[in-house]
C-alpha positions as a Markdown table, in Angstrom:
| # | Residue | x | y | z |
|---|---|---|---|---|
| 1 | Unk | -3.7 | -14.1 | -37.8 |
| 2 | Unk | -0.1 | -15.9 | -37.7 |
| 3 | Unk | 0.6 | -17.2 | -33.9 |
| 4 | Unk | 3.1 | -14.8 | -33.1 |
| 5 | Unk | 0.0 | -12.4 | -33.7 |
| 6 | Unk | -2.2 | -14.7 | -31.1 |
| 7 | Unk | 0.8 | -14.9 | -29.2 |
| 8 | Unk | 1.4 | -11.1 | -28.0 |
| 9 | Unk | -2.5 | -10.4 | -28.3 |
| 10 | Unk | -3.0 | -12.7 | -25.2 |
| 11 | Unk | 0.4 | -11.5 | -24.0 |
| 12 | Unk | -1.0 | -7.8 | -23.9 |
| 13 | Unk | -4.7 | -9.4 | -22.6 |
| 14 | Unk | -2.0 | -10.8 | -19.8 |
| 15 | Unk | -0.5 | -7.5 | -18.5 |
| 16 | Unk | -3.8 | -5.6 | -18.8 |
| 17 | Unk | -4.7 | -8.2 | -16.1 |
| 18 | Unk | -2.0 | -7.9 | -14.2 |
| 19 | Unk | -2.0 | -4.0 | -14.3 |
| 20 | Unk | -5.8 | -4.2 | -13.1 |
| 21 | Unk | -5.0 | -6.3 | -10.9 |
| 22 | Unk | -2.3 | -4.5 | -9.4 |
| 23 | Unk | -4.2 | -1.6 | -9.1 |
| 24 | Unk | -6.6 | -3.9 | -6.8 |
| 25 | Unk | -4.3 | -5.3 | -4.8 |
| 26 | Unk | -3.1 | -1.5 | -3.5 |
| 27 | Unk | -7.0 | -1.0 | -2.6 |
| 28 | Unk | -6.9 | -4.3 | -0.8 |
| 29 | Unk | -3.9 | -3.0 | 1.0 |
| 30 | Unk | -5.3 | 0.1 | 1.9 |
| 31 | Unk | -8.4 | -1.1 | 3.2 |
| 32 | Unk | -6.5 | -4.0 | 5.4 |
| 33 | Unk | -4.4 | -1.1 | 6.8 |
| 34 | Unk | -7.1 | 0.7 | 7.7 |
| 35 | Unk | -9.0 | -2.0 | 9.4 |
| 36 | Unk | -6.4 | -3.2 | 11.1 |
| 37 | Unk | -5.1 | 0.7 | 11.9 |
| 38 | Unk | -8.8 | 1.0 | 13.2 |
| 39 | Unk | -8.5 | -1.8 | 15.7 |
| 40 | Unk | -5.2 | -1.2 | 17.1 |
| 41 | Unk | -6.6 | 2.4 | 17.9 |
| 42 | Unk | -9.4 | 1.7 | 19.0 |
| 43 | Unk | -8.1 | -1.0 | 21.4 |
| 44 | Unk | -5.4 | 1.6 | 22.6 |
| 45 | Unk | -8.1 | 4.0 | 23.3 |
| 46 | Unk | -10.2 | 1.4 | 25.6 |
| 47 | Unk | -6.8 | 0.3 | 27.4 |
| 48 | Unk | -6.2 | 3.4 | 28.2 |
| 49 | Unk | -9.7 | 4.1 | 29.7 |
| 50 | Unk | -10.4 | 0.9 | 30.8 |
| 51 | Unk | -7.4 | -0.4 | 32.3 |
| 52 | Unk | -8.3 | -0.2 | 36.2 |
| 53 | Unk | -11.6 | -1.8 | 35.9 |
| 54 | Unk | -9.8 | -4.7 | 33.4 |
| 55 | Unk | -7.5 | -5.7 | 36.5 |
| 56 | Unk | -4.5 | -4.2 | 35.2 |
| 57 | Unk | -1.4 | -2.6 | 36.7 |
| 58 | Unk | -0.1 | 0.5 | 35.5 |
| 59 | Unk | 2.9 | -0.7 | 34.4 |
| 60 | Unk | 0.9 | -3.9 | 32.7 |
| 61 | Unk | -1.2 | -1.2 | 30.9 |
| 62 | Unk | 1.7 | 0.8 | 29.5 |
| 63 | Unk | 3.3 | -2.6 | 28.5 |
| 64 | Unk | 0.2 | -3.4 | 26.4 |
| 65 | Unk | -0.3 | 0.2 | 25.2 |
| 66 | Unk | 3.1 | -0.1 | 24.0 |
| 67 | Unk | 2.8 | -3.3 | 21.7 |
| 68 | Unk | -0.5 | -1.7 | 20.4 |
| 69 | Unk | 1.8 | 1.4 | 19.1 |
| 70 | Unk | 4.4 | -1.1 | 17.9 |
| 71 | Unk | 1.7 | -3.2 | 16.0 |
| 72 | Unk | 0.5 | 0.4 | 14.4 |
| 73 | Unk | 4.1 | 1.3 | 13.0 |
| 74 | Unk | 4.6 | -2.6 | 12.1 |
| 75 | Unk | 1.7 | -2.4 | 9.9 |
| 76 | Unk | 1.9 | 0.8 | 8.6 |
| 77 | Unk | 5.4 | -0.2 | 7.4 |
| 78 | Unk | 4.0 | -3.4 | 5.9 |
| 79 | Unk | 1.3 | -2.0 | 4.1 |
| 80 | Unk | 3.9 | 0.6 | 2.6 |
| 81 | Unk | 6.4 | -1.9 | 1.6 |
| 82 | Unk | 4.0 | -4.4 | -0.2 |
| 83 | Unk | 2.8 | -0.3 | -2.3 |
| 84 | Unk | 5.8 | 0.0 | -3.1 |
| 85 | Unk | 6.9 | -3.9 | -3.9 |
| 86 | Unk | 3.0 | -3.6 | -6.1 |
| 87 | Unk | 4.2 | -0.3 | -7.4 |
| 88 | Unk | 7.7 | -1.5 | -9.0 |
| 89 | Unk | 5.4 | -4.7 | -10.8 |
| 90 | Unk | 3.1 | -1.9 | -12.2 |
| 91 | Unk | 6.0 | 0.1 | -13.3 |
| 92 | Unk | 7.2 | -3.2 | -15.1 |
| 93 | Unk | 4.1 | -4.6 | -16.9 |
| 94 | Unk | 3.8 | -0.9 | -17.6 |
| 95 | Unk | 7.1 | -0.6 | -19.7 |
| 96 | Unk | 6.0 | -4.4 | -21.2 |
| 97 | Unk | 2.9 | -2.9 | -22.2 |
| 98 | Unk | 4.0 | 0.0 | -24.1 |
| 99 | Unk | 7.4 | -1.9 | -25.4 |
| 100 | Unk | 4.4 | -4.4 | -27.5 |
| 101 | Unk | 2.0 | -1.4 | -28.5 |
| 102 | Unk | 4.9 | 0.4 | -29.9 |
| 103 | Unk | 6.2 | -2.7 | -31.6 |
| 104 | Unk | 2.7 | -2.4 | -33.8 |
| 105 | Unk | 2.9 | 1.1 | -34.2 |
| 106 | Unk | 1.4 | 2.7 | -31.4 |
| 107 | Unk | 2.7 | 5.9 | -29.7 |
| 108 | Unk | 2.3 | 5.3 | -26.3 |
| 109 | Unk | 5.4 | 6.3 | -24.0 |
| 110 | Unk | 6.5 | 3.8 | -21.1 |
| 111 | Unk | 6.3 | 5.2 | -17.5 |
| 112 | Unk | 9.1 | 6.9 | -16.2 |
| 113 | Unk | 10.4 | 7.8 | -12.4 |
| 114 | Unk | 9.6 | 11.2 | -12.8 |
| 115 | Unk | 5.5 | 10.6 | -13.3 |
| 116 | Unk | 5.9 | 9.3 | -9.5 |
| 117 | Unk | 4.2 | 12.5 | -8.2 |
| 118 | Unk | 1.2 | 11.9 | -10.6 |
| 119 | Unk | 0.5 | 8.1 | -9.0 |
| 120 | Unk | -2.3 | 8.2 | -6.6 |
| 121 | Unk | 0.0 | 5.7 | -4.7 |
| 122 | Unk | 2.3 | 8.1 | -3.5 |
| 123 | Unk | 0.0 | 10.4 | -2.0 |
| 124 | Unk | -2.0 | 7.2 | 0.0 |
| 125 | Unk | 1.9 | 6.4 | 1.6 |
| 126 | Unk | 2.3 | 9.8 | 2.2 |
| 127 | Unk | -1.1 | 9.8 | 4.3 |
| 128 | Unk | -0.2 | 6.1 | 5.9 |
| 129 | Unk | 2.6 | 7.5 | 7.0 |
| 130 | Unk | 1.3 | 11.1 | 8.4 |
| 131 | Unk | -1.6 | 9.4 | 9.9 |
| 132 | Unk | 0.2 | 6.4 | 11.8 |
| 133 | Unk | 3.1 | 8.8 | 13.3 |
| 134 | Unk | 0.0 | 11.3 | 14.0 |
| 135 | Unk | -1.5 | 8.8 | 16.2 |
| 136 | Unk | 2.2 | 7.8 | 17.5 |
| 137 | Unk | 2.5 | 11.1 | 18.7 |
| 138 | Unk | -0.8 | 11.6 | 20.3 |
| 139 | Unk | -0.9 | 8.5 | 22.0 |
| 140 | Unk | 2.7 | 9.1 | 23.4 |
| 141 | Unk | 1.5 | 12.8 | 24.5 |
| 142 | Unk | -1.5 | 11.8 | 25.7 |
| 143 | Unk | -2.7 | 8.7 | 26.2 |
| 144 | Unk | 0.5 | 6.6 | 27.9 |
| 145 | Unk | 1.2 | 10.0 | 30.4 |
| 146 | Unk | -2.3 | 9.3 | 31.9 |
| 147 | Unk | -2.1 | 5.4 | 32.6 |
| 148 | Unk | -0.6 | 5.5 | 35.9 |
């Protein structure tokens, strides 16, 4: 095996890793948003049913309800702009990948934009983003009307 051979062997070994990796870090993401998505929710809800026996005003309580909601669409943002940022490094080791096992005669075709609606990724943004305007629109309908 000449080094050129060594070379690109551990050079594909290095974007397999990467690709897994990548693939973990949107689970990470995922999870952290949903954590986090859990908290803020859940500490909305007790605001709004605990607020009078915490000491708080009604204006105090709708000040704090509101950060809470801005926290939710903060994060929700975040978590979809480090998918996507994780996304466009998949696309690239992706098109790495494929440009090396074709260069040894392999068939494989590189990724294109058009396979976006196939990536699982796309679908978990698309819920992030119905879910947190979902309970957006709840908590403005319901919850912030009855804190007076």
């Amino acid at each position: 095996m000449e080094l050129t051979d060594e070379f690109e062997l551990e050079h594909y070994r290095y974007l397999i890793a990467r690709i897994a990796a990548t693939n973990d870090n949107t689970i990470k993401i995922i999870s952290a948003f949903s954590a986090a998505a859990t908290l803020i929710v859940s500490g909305l809800v007790t605001l709004g049913l605990t607020y009078k026996q915490l000491g708080l005003g009604a204006e105090q309580a709708l000040v704090y309800a509101e950060v809470l909601l801005v926290l939710l669409g903060t994060s929700c943002v975040f978590a979809i702009l480090v998918m996507v940022i994780n996304g466009i490094a998949w696309f690239e080791y992706r098109v790495e990948e494929t440009r090396l096992l074709r260069a040894h005669g392999f068939k494989r075709q590189p990724p294109t934009l058009r396979s976006i609606p196939k990536w699982i990724e796309t679908y978990l943004a698309l819920i992030l983003v119905v879910g947190t305007l979902t309970i957006l629109v709840i908590a403005a309908s319901l919850l912030l009307p009855n804190i007076k």
